Amino acid sequence: MWDYSDKVKDHFHNPRNVGEIEDPDGMAEVVSMACGDALKITFKVGEHEQIIDVKCKVAGCVSSIACASALTEMIKGITIEEAIKITDQDITDYLGGLPAGKTHASAMVQEALEKALEEYKR
């Protein structure tokens, strides 16, 4: 059995910002080759390149759902420039850690963010 932090359990049982934004400014879909989990992230950008709304859809394990939920909280209200700097370790730290065998989830979520930000820049 995996040993999850209380924050991971909370984000798994009560995921934040679930859904999809219509006509998003940034969007990405990724599938983890490590486990087959899938994530779609969409966001809207307002004045001064601030992320004003973000939604996610995820099919996967506890860690993937928690990481996706956490990321939406982390980027809502910050600028694109700030979001670019978020690492998979930042996501893991935000959640109070992940079990050693589950760190692929934060890497998948960070990859989705990176791809969505790249799409926005285009």
PDB file of C-alpha atoms in Angstrom:
ATOM      1  CA  MET A   1       0.000   0.000   0.000  1.00  0.00           C
ATOM      2  CA  TRP A   2       1.245   3.483  -0.880  1.00  0.00           C
ATOM      3  CA  ASP A   3       1.804   6.023   1.887  1.00  0.00           C
ATOM      4  CA  TYR A   4       0.202   9.282   0.720  1.00  0.00           C
ATOM      5  CA  SER A   5       0.272  12.651   2.497  1.00  0.00           C
ATOM      6  CA  ASP A   6      -2.996  14.106   3.761  1.00  0.00           C
ATOM      7  CA  LYS A   7      -2.787  16.771   1.044  1.00  0.00           C
ATOM      8  CA  VAL A   8      -2.494  14.116  -1.690  1.00  0.00           C
ATOM      9  CA  LYS A   9      -5.504  12.288  -0.249  1.00  0.00           C
ATOM     10  CA  ASP A  10      -7.486  15.538  -0.125  1.00  0.00           C
ATOM     11  CA  HIS A  11      -6.726  16.378  -3.766  1.00  0.00           C
ATOM     12  CA  PHE A  12      -7.601  12.821  -4.794  1.00  0.00           C
ATOM     13  CA  HIS A  13     -10.916  12.736  -2.930  1.00  0.00           C
ATOM     14  CA  ASN A  14     -11.801  16.361  -3.746  1.00  0.00           C
ATOM     15  CA  PRO A  15     -10.083  17.264  -7.020  1.00  0.00           C
ATOM     16  CA  ARG A  16     -10.129  20.957  -7.858  1.00  0.00           C
ATOM     17  CA  ASN A  17     -10.946  22.646 -11.168  1.00  0.00           C
ATOM     18  CA  VAL A  18     -12.201  19.534 -12.926  1.00  0.00           C
ATOM     19  CA  GLY A  19     -13.522  19.961 -16.436  1.00  0.00           C
ATOM     20  CA  GLU A  20     -12.587  21.657 -19.670  1.00  0.00           C
ATOM     21  CA  ILE A  21     -12.563  25.313 -20.708  1.00  0.00           C
ATOM     22  CA  GLU A  22     -14.300  26.103 -23.981  1.00  0.00           C
ATOM     23  CA  ASP A  23     -12.105  27.983 -26.429  1.00  0.00           C
ATOM     24  CA  PRO A  24      -8.985  27.857 -24.205  1.00  0.00           C
ATOM     25  CA  ASP A  25      -5.891  29.981 -24.724  1.00  0.00           C
ATOM     26  CA  GLY A  26      -3.688  27.003 -23.852  1.00  0.00           C
ATOM     27  CA  MET A  27      -4.381  23.278 -24.007  1.00  0.00           C
ATOM     28  CA  ALA A  28      -2.447  20.028 -23.892  1.00  0.00           C
ATOM     29  CA  GLU A  29      -3.144  16.317 -23.648  1.00  0.00           C
ATOM     30  CA  VAL A  30      -0.517  13.876 -22.440  1.00  0.00           C
ATOM     31  CA  VAL A  31      -0.352  10.172 -21.658  1.00  0.00           C
ATOM     32  CA  SER A  32       2.256   8.786 -19.307  1.00  0.00           C
ATOM     33  CA  MET A  33       4.292   6.045 -20.948  1.00  0.00           C
ATOM     34  CA  ALA A  34       5.209   4.857 -17.431  1.00  0.00           C
ATOM     35  CA  CYS A  35       1.662   3.902 -16.434  1.00  0.00           C
ATOM     36  CA  GLY A  36      -0.905   4.844 -19.090  1.00  0.00           C
ATOM     37  CA  ASP A  37      -2.481   7.687 -17.089  1.00  0.00           C
ATOM     38  CA  ALA A  38      -3.884  10.520 -19.212  1.00  0.00           C
ATOM     39  CA  LEU A  39      -4.350  14.232 -18.590  1.00  0.00           C
ATOM     40  CA  LYS A  40      -5.914  17.138 -20.455  1.00  0.00           C
ATOM     41  CA  ILE A  41      -5.315  20.671 -19.188  1.00  0.00           C
ATOM     42  CA  THR A  42      -6.936  23.857 -20.502  1.00  0.00           C
ATOM     43  CA  PHE A  43      -6.517  27.448 -19.377  1.00  0.00           C
ATOM     44  CA  LYS A  44      -7.573  31.035 -20.085  1.00  0.00           C
ATOM     45  CA  VAL A  45      -5.250  34.020 -19.911  1.00  0.00           C
ATOM     46  CA  GLY A  46      -6.281  37.538 -18.944  1.00  0.00           C
ATOM     47  CA  GLU A  47      -4.524  40.877 -18.698  1.00  0.00           C
ATOM     48  CA  HIS A  48      -0.769  40.919 -18.185  1.00  0.00           C
ATOM     49  CA  GLU A  49      -0.576  37.246 -19.202  1.00  0.00           C
ATOM     50  CA  GLN A  50      -2.168  36.120 -15.938  1.00  0.00           C
ATOM     51  CA  ILE A  51      -3.797  32.679 -15.916  1.00  0.00           C
ATOM     52  CA  ILE A  52      -7.355  33.488 -14.882  1.00  0.00           C
ATOM     53  CA  ASP A  53      -8.929  30.047 -15.146  1.00  0.00           C
ATOM     54  CA  VAL A  54      -7.682  26.491 -15.492  1.00  0.00           C
ATOM     55  CA  LYS A  55      -9.396  23.110 -15.728  1.00  0.00           C
ATOM     56  CA  CYS A  56      -8.181  19.541 -15.995  1.00  0.00           C
ATOM     57  CA  LYS A  57      -9.479  16.108 -16.870  1.00  0.00           C
ATOM     58  CA  VAL A  58      -7.435  13.157 -15.691  1.00  0.00           C
ATOM     59  CA  ALA A  59      -7.771   9.405 -15.849  1.00  0.00           C
ATOM     60  CA  GLY A  60      -5.278   7.708 -13.621  1.00  0.00           C
ATOM     61  CA  CYS A  61      -3.981   6.789 -10.223  1.00  0.00           C
ATOM     62  CA  VAL A  62      -4.233   8.664  -6.923  1.00  0.00           C
ATOM     63  CA  SER A  63      -0.977  10.513  -7.587  1.00  0.00           C
ATOM     64  CA  SER A  64      -1.944  11.640 -11.088  1.00  0.00           C
ATOM     65  CA  ILE A  65      -5.320  12.956  -9.981  1.00  0.00           C
ATOM     66  CA  ALA A  66      -3.785  14.741  -6.978  1.00  0.00           C
ATOM     67  CA  CYS A  67      -0.948  16.244  -9.025  1.00  0.00           C
ATOM     68  CA  ALA A  68      -3.305  17.538 -11.724  1.00  0.00           C
ATOM     69  CA  SER A  69      -5.613  19.045  -9.111  1.00  0.00           C
ATOM     70  CA  ALA A  70      -2.686  20.627  -7.274  1.00  0.00           C
ATOM     71  CA  LEU A  71      -1.277  22.119 -10.466  1.00  0.00           C
ATOM     72  CA  THR A  72      -4.554  23.880 -11.206  1.00  0.00           C
ATOM     73  CA  GLU A  73      -4.359  25.556  -7.790  1.00  0.00           C
ATOM     74  CA  MET A  74      -0.700  26.408  -8.275  1.00  0.00           C
ATOM     75  CA  ILE A  75      -1.126  28.212 -11.607  1.00  0.00           C
ATOM     76  CA  LYS A  76      -4.479  29.937 -11.182  1.00  0.00           C
ATOM     77  CA  GLY A  77      -3.755  33.631 -10.713  1.00  0.00           C
ATOM     78  CA  ILE A  78      -0.074  33.593 -11.696  1.00  0.00           C
ATOM     79  CA  THR A  79       1.520  34.821 -14.904  1.00  0.00           C
ATOM     80  CA  ILE A  80       2.640  32.695 -17.827  1.00  0.00           C
ATOM     81  CA  GLU A  81       6.240  33.596 -16.964  1.00  0.00           C
ATOM     82  CA  GLU A  82       5.781  32.283 -13.412  1.00  0.00           C
ATOM     83  CA  ALA A  83       4.027  29.127 -14.630  1.00  0.00           C
ATOM     84  CA  ILE A  84       6.916  28.318 -16.977  1.00  0.00           C
ATOM     85  CA  LYS A  85       9.191  27.962 -13.943  1.00  0.00           C
ATOM     86  CA  ILE A  86       7.086  25.257 -12.214  1.00  0.00           C
ATOM     87  CA  THR A  87       8.894  21.919 -12.030  1.00  0.00           C
ATOM     88  CA  ASP A  88       7.664  18.435 -11.275  1.00  0.00           C
ATOM     89  CA  GLN A  89       9.457  18.737  -7.923  1.00  0.00           C
ATOM     90  CA  ASP A  90       7.461  21.904  -7.154  1.00  0.00           C
ATOM     91  CA  ILE A  91       4.248  19.933  -7.695  1.00  0.00           C
ATOM     92  CA  THR A  92       5.498  17.089  -5.494  1.00  0.00           C
ATOM     93  CA  ASP A  93       6.538  19.541  -2.783  1.00  0.00           C
ATOM     94  CA  TYR A  94       3.186  21.355  -2.948  1.00  0.00           C
ATOM     95  CA  LEU A  95       1.514  18.045  -2.127  1.00  0.00           C
ATOM     96  CA  GLY A  96       3.851  17.235   0.750  1.00  0.00           C
ATOM     97  CA  GLY A  97       5.663  14.537  -1.233  1.00  0.00           C
ATOM     98  CA  LEU A  98       4.795  11.462  -3.264  1.00  0.00           C
ATOM     99  CA  PRO A  99       5.792   7.830  -2.714  1.00  0.00           C
ATOM    100  CA  ALA A 100       9.023   6.933  -4.556  1.00  0.00           C
ATOM    101  CA  GLY A 101       7.195   4.776  -7.112  1.00  0.00           C
ATOM    102  CA  LYS A 102       4.690   7.493  -7.962  1.00  0.00           C
ATOM    103  CA  THR A 103       6.824  10.467  -8.956  1.00  0.00           C
ATOM    104  CA  HIS A 104       6.022   9.857 -12.631  1.00  0.00           C
ATOM    105  CA  ALA A 105       2.676  11.547 -11.940  1.00  0.00           C
ATOM    106  CA  SER A 106       4.179  14.948 -11.187  1.00  0.00           C
ATOM    107  CA  ALA A 107       6.419  14.594 -14.256  1.00  0.00           C
ATOM    108  CA  MET A 108       3.374  13.884 -16.463  1.00  0.00           C
ATOM    109  CA  VAL A 109       1.486  16.867 -15.065  1.00  0.00           C
ATOM    110  CA  GLN A 110       4.476  19.190 -15.510  1.00  0.00           C
ATOM    111  CA  GLU A 111       4.857  17.935 -19.090  1.00  0.00           C
ATOM    112  CA  ALA A 112       1.208  18.803 -19.773  1.00  0.00           C
ATOM    113  CA  LEU A 113       1.733  22.283 -18.353  1.00  0.00           C
ATOM    114  CA  GLU A 114       4.836  22.775 -20.484  1.00  0.00           C
ATOM    115  CA  LYS A 115       3.013  21.699 -23.657  1.00  0.00           C
ATOM    116  CA  ALA A 116      -0.012  23.887 -22.896  1.00  0.00           C
ATOM    117  CA  LEU A 117       2.243  26.895 -22.307  1.00  0.00           C
ATOM    118  CA  GLU A 118       4.074  26.197 -25.575  1.00  0.00           C
ATOM    119  CA  GLU A 119       0.752  26.093 -27.406  1.00  0.00           C
ATOM    120  CA  TYR A 120      -0.253  29.395 -25.821  1.00  0.00           C
ATOM    121  CA  LYS A 121       2.985  31.038 -26.956  1.00  0.00           C
ATOM    122  CA  ARG A 122       2.306  30.008 -30.567  1.00  0.00           C
TER     123      ARG A 122
END
